[in-house]
Tab-separated table of C-alpha atoms in Angstrom:
chain	number	residue	atom	x	y	z
A	1	MET	CA	96.285	137.986	78.683
A	2	LYS	CA	93.975	135.132	79.288
A	3	GLU	CA	94.553	133.009	82.495
A	4	ILE	CA	92.018	130.400	83.471
A	5	VAL	CA	91.588	129.866	87.206
A	6	PHE	CA	93.149	126.479	87.688
A	7	GLU	CA	94.700	124.777	90.730
A	8	HIS	CA	98.192	123.559	89.955
A	9	ARG	CA	99.458	120.437	91.686
A	10	MET	CA	102.539	118.289	91.158
A	11	ALA	CA	101.831	114.702	90.491
A	12	ALA	CA	103.788	111.370	90.395
A	13	HIS	CA	103.063	110.922	86.726
A	14	CYS	CA	102.084	113.263	83.824
A	15	GLU	CA	99.094	111.485	82.338
A	16	THR	CA	97.366	110.607	85.624
A	17	GLY	CA	98.366	114.063	86.960
A	18	THR	CA	96.923	115.851	84.015
A	19	VAL	CA	93.660	113.892	83.991
A	20	THR	CA	93.261	114.254	87.796
A	21	ALA	CA	93.744	118.043	87.559
A	22	LEU	CA	91.126	118.367	84.814
A	23	LEU	CA	88.645	116.294	86.689
A	24	ASN	CA	89.273	118.338	89.916
A	25	HIS	CA	88.810	121.471	87.907
A	26	GLY	CA	85.433	120.241	86.683
A	27	GLY	CA	84.458	119.644	90.313
A	28	LEU	CA	85.018	115.862	90.671
A	29	GLU	CA	86.974	115.052	93.938
A	30	ILE	CA	89.431	112.383	93.044
A	31	THR	CA	93.102	111.743	93.758
A	32	GLU	CA	95.813	110.821	91.365
A	33	PRO	CA	96.360	107.314	92.799
A	34	MET	CA	92.601	106.661	92.554
A	35	VAL	CA	92.687	107.770	88.849
A	36	PHE	CA	95.655	105.396	88.351
A	37	GLY	CA	93.950	102.427	90.163
A	38	ILE	CA	90.534	102.815	88.524
A	39	ALA	CA	92.233	103.105	85.117
A	40	SER	CA	94.134	99.851	85.800
A	41	GLY	CA	97.413	101.733	85.279
A	42	ILE	CA	99.641	99.102	86.799
A	43	PHE	CA	101.175	96.870	84.161
A	44	PHE	CA	104.405	95.143	82.953
A	45	GLY	CA	105.427	94.535	79.393
A	46	TYR	CA	108.757	93.349	77.918
A	47	PHE	CA	109.255	94.322	74.326
A	48	GLU	CA	111.731	93.010	71.695
A	49	SER	CA	110.695	94.383	68.378
A	50	SER	CA	111.864	96.411	65.391
A	51	ASN	CA	110.204	99.401	66.914
A	52	PHE	CA	112.959	99.523	69.486
A	53	SER	CA	116.613	99.571	68.981
A	54	PHE	CA	117.128	97.428	72.065
A	55	PRO	CA	114.771	95.336	74.280
A	56	THR	CA	112.755	97.510	76.624
A	57	PHE	CA	109.926	97.296	79.188
A	58	ILE	CA	107.054	99.331	80.443
A	59	VAL	CA	105.643	99.361	83.993
A	60	ARG	CA	102.259	101.099	83.232
A	61	ASN	CA	99.471	100.666	80.713
A	62	LYS	CA	99.976	102.368	77.309
A	63	PRO	CA	99.693	106.162	77.022
A	64	GLY	CA	96.111	107.227	76.619
A	65	SER	CA	94.685	104.243	78.528
A	66	ILE	CA	94.322	106.247	81.722
A	67	ARG	CA	91.908	108.632	80.109
A	68	LYS	CA	90.095	105.957	78.120
A	69	ASN	CA	89.603	103.670	81.134
A	70	ILE	CA	88.547	106.591	83.359
A	71	SER	CA	85.953	107.538	80.717
A	72	LYS	CA	84.697	103.965	80.708
A	73	ARG	CA	84.560	103.393	84.362
A	74	LEU	CA	83.503	106.718	85.729
A	75	GLY	CA	81.353	107.794	82.759
A	76	VAL	CA	83.380	110.972	82.007
A	77	LYS	CA	82.986	112.079	78.439
A	78	PHE	CA	86.116	113.578	76.926
A	79	TYR	CA	86.687	115.839	73.884
A	80	GLU	CA	89.618	114.346	72.004
A	81	GLN	CA	91.174	115.454	68.803
A	82	LYS	CA	94.391	114.883	66.825
A	83	PHE	CA	95.476	117.213	63.934
A	84	HIS	CA	97.125	116.804	60.592
A	85	ASP	CA	97.408	120.568	60.191
A	86	PRO	CA	99.515	122.321	62.918
A	87	LEU	CA	97.807	125.603	62.158
A	88	LYS	CA	94.406	124.131	62.812
A	89	GLY	CA	95.753	122.486	65.952
A	90	GLU	CA	96.937	125.883	67.226
A	91	ARG	CA	93.705	127.661	66.335
A	92	ILE	CA	91.539	125.086	68.131
A	93	LEU	CA	93.702	125.279	71.248
A	94	ASN	CA	93.462	129.033	71.189
A	95	GLU	CA	89.634	128.921	70.809
A	96	LEU	CA	89.365	126.532	73.807
A	97	ILE	CA	91.582	128.818	75.975
A	98	SER	CA	89.505	131.801	74.966
A	99	LYS	CA	86.386	129.861	76.033
A	100	GLU	CA	88.203	129.282	79.525
A	101	ILE	CA	88.516	125.586	79.027
A	102	PRO	CA	91.749	124.184	80.478
A	103	THR	CA	92.941	121.627	77.881
A	104	ALA	CA	95.416	118.766	78.055
A	105	ALA	CA	98.016	118.609	75.244
A	106	GLN	CA	100.289	115.712	74.342
A	107	VAL	CA	103.777	116.941	73.758
A	108	ASP	CA	107.408	115.970	73.285
A	109	PHE	CA	108.900	116.461	76.723
A	110	TYR	CA	112.210	117.723	75.298
A	111	TYR	CA	110.604	121.180	74.468
A	112	MET	CA	109.425	121.799	78.043
A	113	ASP	CA	112.276	124.348	78.426
A	114	TYR	CA	111.262	125.339	82.049
A	115	MET	CA	112.596	121.907	83.095
A	116	PRO	CA	116.315	121.473	83.884
A	117	GLU	CA	118.172	120.704	80.783
A	118	TYR	CA	119.622	117.441	82.072
A	119	GLN	CA	116.092	115.973	82.530
A	120	ARG	CA	114.844	116.942	79.043
A	121	VAL	CA	114.682	113.937	76.682
A	122	HIS	CA	112.732	113.337	73.595
A	123	ILE	CA	109.570	111.513	74.781
A	124	ASN	CA	106.467	112.052	72.715
A	125	VAL	CA	103.987	111.048	75.377
A	126	HIS	CA	104.247	113.790	77.903
A	127	PHE	CA	100.966	115.522	78.942
A	128	ILE	CA	100.508	119.098	80.199
A	129	ASN	CA	97.478	121.314	80.807
A	130	VAL	CA	97.272	124.515	78.844
A	131	ILE	CA	95.554	127.124	81.091
A	132	GLY	CA	96.025	130.432	79.438
A	133	LYS	CA	97.652	132.481	76.742
A	134	ASN	CA	99.601	135.818	76.549
A	135	GLU	CA	100.743	137.537	73.443
A	136	ASN	CA	103.695	135.353	72.979
A	137	THR	CA	103.331	132.557	75.450
A	138	TYR	CA	101.050	129.891	76.667
A	139	LEU	CA	100.465	129.366	80.431
A	140	VAL	CA	100.891	125.746	81.308
A	141	SER	CA	100.302	123.512	84.343
A	142	ASP	CA	102.885	120.712	84.104
A	143	SER	CA	102.555	118.218	86.973
A	144	TYR	CA	106.317	117.676	86.907
A	145	TYR	CA	107.014	121.387	87.611
A	146	PRO	CA	106.500	122.968	91.075
A	147	LYS	CA	104.421	125.915	89.752
A	148	LYS	CA	102.398	127.245	86.795
A	149	THR	CA	104.748	128.278	84.061
A	150	GLU	CA	104.932	129.609	80.472
A	151	LEU	CA	106.067	128.246	77.219
A	152	LYS	CA	106.577	130.250	74.004
A	153	ILE	CA	103.827	129.732	71.409
A	154	GLY	CA	106.217	128.436	68.896
A	155	THR	CA	107.865	126.071	71.314
A	156	LEU	CA	104.486	124.508	72.362
A	157	ASN	CA	103.600	124.122	68.704
A	158	LYS	CA	106.950	122.282	68.029
A	159	ALA	CA	106.267	120.025	71.070
A	160	ARG	CA	102.704	119.203	69.943
A	161	PHE	CA	103.782	118.473	66.371
A	162	ALA	CA	107.052	116.675	66.960
A	163	GLY	CA	107.658	113.690	64.729
A	164	GLY	CA	108.827	110.147	65.590
A	165	PHE	CA	107.515	107.195	67.498
A	166	MET	CA	104.097	107.944	69.000
A	167	ALA	CA	104.081	111.437	67.600
A	168	PRO	CA	101.611	113.610	69.445
A	169	LYS	CA	99.892	114.954	66.223
A	170	GLY	CA	98.729	117.950	68.238
A	171	PHE	CA	96.503	115.773	70.383
A	172	LEU	CA	94.215	117.638	72.794
A	173	PHE	CA	91.626	116.539	75.312
A	174	TYR	CA	89.412	117.869	78.087
A	175	PRO	CA	86.369	116.488	79.929
A	176	LEU	CA	83.206	117.444	78.191
A	177	SER	CA	80.895	116.327	80.940
A	178	LEU	CA	81.166	114.742	84.328
A	179	PRO	CA	78.490	112.367	85.633
A	180	SER	CA	76.326	113.728	88.470
A	181	GLU	CA	76.755	110.546	90.499
A	182	ILE	CA	79.658	108.101	90.508
A	183	ASN	CA	79.632	104.565	91.806
A	184	PHE	CA	83.185	104.462	93.036
A	185	GLU	CA	82.855	100.992	94.451
A	186	LYS	CA	81.974	99.541	91.132
A	187	ALA	CA	84.689	101.511	89.383
A	188	ILE	CA	87.368	100.516	91.901
A	189	ILE	CA	86.473	96.841	91.657
A	190	ARG	CA	86.361	96.924	87.766
A	191	GLY	CA	89.804	98.646	87.784
A	192	ILE	CA	91.274	95.998	90.122
A	193	ARG	CA	89.751	93.101	88.209
A	194	LYS	CA	91.168	94.351	84.873
A	195	ALA	CA	94.644	95.082	86.387
A	196	SER	CA	94.733	91.567	87.781
A	197	TYR	CA	93.596	90.187	84.528
A	198	ASN	CA	96.287	92.040	82.629
A	199	MET	CA	99.050	90.888	85.006
A	200	LEU	CA	97.959	87.231	85.267
A	201	LYS	CA	95.845	86.219	82.310
A	202	LEU	CA	96.199	88.452	79.301
A	203	PRO	CA	97.088	85.822	76.602
A	204	VAL	CA	100.200	87.634	75.369
A	205	PRO	CA	103.631	86.024	76.110
A	206	PHE	CA	105.405	89.338	76.885
A	207	VAL	CA	102.980	91.160	79.246
A	208	GLY	CA	102.142	90.804	82.924
A	209	ILE	CA	103.939	88.134	84.941
A	210	LYS	CA	104.810	86.337	81.660
A	211	GLY	CA	106.609	89.545	80.517
A	212	MET	CA	108.517	89.707	83.793
A	213	ARG	CA	109.672	86.123	83.353
A	214	LYS	CA	110.669	86.799	79.770
A	215	PHE	CA	112.627	89.833	80.921
A	216	ALA	CA	114.396	87.753	83.598
A	217	ARG	CA	115.271	85.040	81.066
A	218	ASN	CA	116.386	87.387	78.293
A	219	VAL	CA	118.371	89.901	80.297
A	220	LYS	CA	121.114	87.264	80.585
A	221	ASP	CA	121.438	87.381	76.886
A	222	TRP	CA	121.718	91.080	76.528
A	223	PRO	CA	125.537	90.836	76.131
A	224	LYS	CA	125.002	88.934	72.832
A	225	ILE	CA	122.914	91.662	71.382
A	226	SER	CA	124.966	94.648	72.634
A	227	ARG	CA	127.584	96.322	70.494
A	228	ASP	CA	130.127	96.468	73.336
A	229	ILE	CA	130.417	96.787	77.004
A	230	ASP	CA	129.632	100.501	76.887
A	231	HIS	CA	126.383	99.844	75.130
A	232	LEU	CA	125.481	96.954	77.526
A	233	SER	CA	126.290	99.246	80.504
A	234	HIS	CA	124.045	101.998	79.035
A	235	GLU	CA	121.177	99.551	78.494
A	236	ILE	CA	121.515	97.963	81.986
A	237	MET	CA	121.554	101.468	83.496
A	238	ARG	CA	118.318	102.233	81.567
A	239	ILE	CA	116.582	99.744	83.766
A	240	ASN	CA	116.960	102.171	86.585
A	241	ILE	CA	115.687	105.095	84.430
A	242	LEU	CA	112.642	103.177	83.234
A	243	LEU	CA	111.730	102.084	86.835
A	244	GLU	CA	112.520	105.349	88.630
A	245	ASP	CA	112.576	108.290	86.301
A	246	GLN	CA	110.998	109.710	83.205
A	247	GLY	CA	107.525	109.785	84.555
A	248	THR	CA	107.377	106.253	85.876
A	249	GLY	CA	105.906	107.205	89.257
A	250	GLY	CA	108.807	105.774	91.129
A	251	ALA	CA	109.613	102.057	91.745
A	252	GLY	CA	107.778	101.078	88.610
A	253	PHE	CA	104.477	102.692	89.673
A	254	ARG	CA	104.138	100.191	92.556
A	255	TYR	CA	103.997	102.811	95.193
A	256	LEU	CA	101.281	104.740	93.334
A	257	TYR	CA	99.250	101.542	93.077
A	258	ALA	CA	99.793	100.826	96.844
A	259	THR	CA	98.450	104.257	97.633
A	260	PHE	CA	95.401	103.523	95.435
A	261	LEU	CA	94.769	100.286	97.415
A	262	GLN	CA	94.985	102.162	100.661
A	263	GLN	CA	92.411	104.749	99.431
A	264	ALA	CA	90.298	101.906	97.975
A	265	ALA	CA	90.274	100.191	101.366
A	266	LEU	CA	88.708	103.322	102.873
A	267	LYS	CA	86.187	103.783	100.087
A	268	LEU	CA	85.106	100.150	100.172
A	269	ASN	CA	85.531	99.756	103.897
A	270	GLU	CA	87.607	96.640	103.125
A	271	GLU	CA	90.391	96.067	105.597
A	272	SER	CA	92.009	93.422	103.582
A	273	LEU	CA	92.897	95.940	100.939
A	274	LYS	CA	95.056	97.780	103.387
A	275	ASN	CA	97.110	94.720	103.845
A	276	MET	CA	97.344	94.475	100.091
A	277	SER	CA	98.575	98.020	100.025
A	278	LYS	CA	101.343	97.219	102.497
A	279	ARG	CA	102.377	94.243	100.411
A	280	MET	CA	102.491	96.393	97.200
A	281	MET	CA	104.694	98.975	99.126
A	282	LEU	CA	107.182	96.163	99.810
A	283	ILE	CA	107.004	95.046	96.201
A	284	GLY	CA	107.832	98.679	95.274
A	285	ASP	CA	110.850	98.506	97.582
A	286	SER	CA	112.032	95.371	95.804
A	287	TRP	CA	111.789	96.999	92.360
A	288	ARG	CA	113.800	99.871	93.769
A	289	ASN	CA	116.421	97.345	94.789
A	290	ILE	CA	116.534	96.114	91.243
A	291	SER	CA	116.861	99.647	90.072
A	292	TYR	CA	119.710	100.368	92.298
A	293	PHE	CA	121.424	96.965	91.523
A	294	ALA	CA	121.184	97.626	87.760
A	295	ALA	CA	122.402	101.210	88.039
A	296	LYS	CA	125.419	100.206	90.133
A	297	ALA	CA	126.355	97.185	87.965
A	298	GLY	CA	126.075	99.247	84.791
A	299	LYS	CA	128.068	102.156	86.209
A	300	ASN	CA	130.829	99.815	87.413
A	301	ARG	CA	130.807	97.810	84.110
A	302	ASP	CA	130.266	94.778	86.364
A	303	LEU	CA	128.199	92.812	83.797
A	304	GLY	CA	129.589	89.357	83.717
A	305	PRO	CA	127.286	86.278	83.640
A	306	GLU	CA	127.242	85.990	87.411
A	307	ARG	CA	125.963	89.604	87.888
A	308	LEU	CA	123.370	89.311	85.102
A	309	GLY	CA	122.307	85.999	86.619
A	310	GLU	CA	121.745	87.767	89.941
A	311	LEU	CA	119.729	90.488	88.201
A	312	SER	CA	117.678	87.841	86.480
A	313	ASP	CA	117.010	86.089	89.753
A	314	MET	CA	115.875	89.350	91.294
A	315	ILE	CA	113.364	89.974	88.490
A	316	ASN	CA	112.153	86.359	88.713
A	317	ALA	CA	111.573	86.782	92.390
A	318	ARG	CA	109.463	89.906	91.575
A	319	ALA	CA	107.431	87.883	89.154
A	320	ASP	CA	106.793	85.216	91.835
A	321	GLU	CA	105.805	87.907	94.337
A	322	GLU	CA	103.519	89.763	91.892
A	323	HIS	CA	101.923	86.471	90.731
A	324	GLN	CA	100.918	85.722	94.224
A	325	PHE	CA	99.941	89.360	94.935
A	326	PHE	CA	97.553	89.676	91.917
A	327	SER	CA	96.106	86.138	92.492
A	328	ASP	CA	95.181	87.242	96.082
A	329	LEU	CA	93.981	90.659	94.846
A	330	ALA	CA	91.812	89.058	92.171
A	331	ARG	CA	90.209	86.712	94.770
A	332	LEU	CA	89.352	89.713	96.966
A	333	VAL	CA	87.288	91.357	94.196
A	334	LYS	CA	85.728	88.254	92.653
B	1	MET	CA	111.701	109.498	115.450
B	2	GLU	CA	112.960	110.602	118.876
B	3	ALA	CA	112.905	114.300	119.726
B	4	LYS	CA	115.938	116.089	118.458
B	5	SER	CA	116.617	119.592	117.356
B	6	ILE	CA	116.717	120.481	113.695
B	7	GLU	CA	120.430	121.096	113.946
B	8	GLU	CA	121.007	117.616	115.339
B	9	LEU	CA	118.900	116.115	112.638
B	10	LYS	CA	120.882	117.905	109.867
B	11	LYS	CA	124.136	116.716	111.412
B	12	GLU	CA	122.657	113.183	111.417
B	13	ILE	CA	121.699	113.513	107.755
B	14	LYS	CA	125.121	114.700	106.769
B	15	LEU	CA	126.678	111.643	108.572
B	16	LEU	CA	124.089	109.456	106.818
B	17	ILE	CA	125.116	110.801	103.381
B	18	LEU	CA	128.788	110.421	104.099
B	19	ASP	CA	128.351	106.912	105.523
B	20	THR	CA	126.027	105.690	102.777
B	21	LEU	CA	128.110	106.965	99.921
B	22	ASN	CA	131.324	105.966	101.667
B	23	ILE	CA	132.677	109.456	101.388
B	24	LYS	CA	135.888	109.722	103.522
B	25	ASN	CA	137.567	112.988	102.608
B	26	ILE	CA	134.732	115.361	103.730
B	27	GLN	CA	133.843	116.462	107.220
B	28	PRO	CA	130.113	117.108	108.166
B	29	ASP	CA	130.961	120.649	109.236
B	30	THR	CA	132.203	121.615	105.792
B	31	MET	CA	128.911	120.436	104.118
B	32	ASP	CA	126.695	123.367	103.135
B	33	GLU	CA	123.081	122.710	103.991
B	34	SER	CA	121.442	124.774	101.305
B	35	ILE	CA	123.501	124.196	98.249
B	36	PRO	CA	121.702	121.736	95.869
B	37	LEU	CA	123.122	118.314	96.541
B	38	PHE	CA	123.464	117.449	92.835
B	39	SER	CA	124.821	120.837	91.607
B	40	LYS	CA	128.377	121.295	90.370
B	41	GLU	CA	128.869	123.737	93.291
B	42	ASN	CA	128.448	120.961	95.862
B	43	ILE	CA	131.679	119.535	97.168
B	44	LEU	CA	129.984	116.075	97.344
B	45	ASN	CA	129.994	115.589	93.480
B	46	LEU	CA	127.073	113.177	93.546
B	47	ASP	CA	125.502	111.361	90.578
B	48	SER	CA	122.062	109.878	90.020
B	49	ILE	CA	123.099	106.390	91.341
B	50	ASP	CA	124.122	108.170	94.595
B	51	GLY	CA	120.676	109.613	94.521
B	52	ILE	CA	118.981	106.211	94.551
B	53	GLU	CA	121.213	105.037	97.264
B	54	LEU	CA	120.410	108.102	99.320
B	55	ILE	CA	116.599	107.576	98.793
B	56	MET	CA	117.001	104.027	100.070
B	57	ALA	CA	119.042	104.998	103.075
B	58	ILE	CA	116.630	107.863	104.013
B	59	GLN	CA	113.659	105.537	103.737
B	60	LYS	CA	115.325	102.880	105.885
B	61	ASN	CA	116.740	105.123	108.443
B	62	TYR	CA	113.697	107.324	108.954
B	63	HIS	CA	110.901	104.877	108.180
B	64	VAL	CA	109.534	107.102	105.499
B	65	ARG	CA	108.540	106.500	101.826
B	66	ILE	CA	109.783	108.647	98.892
B	67	GLY	CA	107.197	107.366	96.512
B	68	ASP	CA	107.893	109.076	93.240
B	69	GLN	CA	110.567	110.772	91.278
B	70	ASN	CA	109.219	114.267	91.584
B	71	LEU	CA	108.994	113.944	95.288
B	72	ALA	CA	112.524	112.452	95.314
B	73	ARG	CA	113.878	115.388	93.303
B	74	ASN	CA	112.333	117.865	95.819
B	75	VAL	CA	113.408	115.939	98.900
B	76	LEU	CA	116.968	115.493	97.712
B	77	GLU	CA	117.389	119.146	96.721
B	78	SER	CA	119.570	119.832	99.720
B	79	ILE	CA	120.311	118.792	103.241
B	80	ASN	CA	117.725	121.372	104.477
B	81	THR	CA	114.993	119.838	102.290
B	82	ILE	CA	115.781	116.277	103.527
B	83	ALA	CA	115.557	117.560	107.094
B	84	ASP	CA	112.264	119.358	106.354
B	85	PHE	CA	110.821	116.202	104.751
B	86	VAL	CA	111.924	113.914	107.609
B	87	VAL	CA	110.348	116.420	110.160
B	88	THR	CA	107.094	116.624	108.181
B	89	GLU	CA	106.742	112.878	107.816
B	90	SER	CA	107.556	112.263	111.456
B	91	ARG	CA	104.825	114.739	112.478
B	92	LYS	CA	102.311	112.775	110.330
B	93	LYS	CA	102.993	109.757	112.357
B	94	LEU	CA	102.243	111.374	115.684
């Protein structure tokens, strides 16, 4: 049996949690909110495309961006590899474990059979750290699970090589080298600038504040593209799931970003960031209200034009609030 | 939070659950404090929407923040875990 000495911690979100745990293991003291903020994790995008059976939205930057932005802004070099051949993918992972290198793996969440069954859904962008191997099982540290656990070798292989949208293709990564010195001030400011740019200025009509407004406009037309009231109800209730569940960090990641701003205020000795943190907490509360409103309306099949109009108004109000917020935040780090 | 015993706090939490979710046919004394709130064995028969409603009520009532879904799952495990969370968070404010 091979078990690497590795500190397991739960986290708000799998990718930030996995990256943070690997950086901590390598000796870099950094928190999950700090990783999220420096990597400009906060985001909004509303999508209507043939890739999706129904319009959907995201509240964080795209999977993989956390690692890539941390690499750019902190100077951490990562080993990263995808595999066409599952056998090779398994062999490389086993070699890394035998060298005592904890390694992050991208997996289909459905196969994480230590999680309660009702939580397990097919999502191809879940991340776990593999920290050891027995004869028949891998030892894993999953930031959604309270303790280190095991996964059968065949099960992890299935999870790593699941097919479908954003298929993991056996993707593995771990930090190859950490810089001896890090300019956190610079990294924080760059992270905030990029997040503000993404929310306010990215010239794409369905991301950032523009994406929120599009969502607010189009949600009123969802009845026209739904098969029936059950389908509409399901999609409206999914708003709650996307904001609160399935690794979204709660309240659309807004609380996690608020915690980042609070920690950034201390690192930069910048009192005004503390106020921004409080404002972001309140924005998180407002998203949670939307989440609750949508869940309740969907459950009660209360989905007439008036109710969807109310939902639209709530989303528009968040767009107004976040527009002001990110404008003020961008000014602070000019 | 004013000083109160853990038993008083648990009773208060039970009343908060019943009041928030508008449950009329269950008395606080019959509510088990350790059975998982969302399990089939629990007489409350709660669903995930009740969960969000409870999170919001706990946040408002005790001036605490349940900031992510993993924390929410752990806090809402049972009446005991809610009480433990409220006590821990209150101590942090002292």
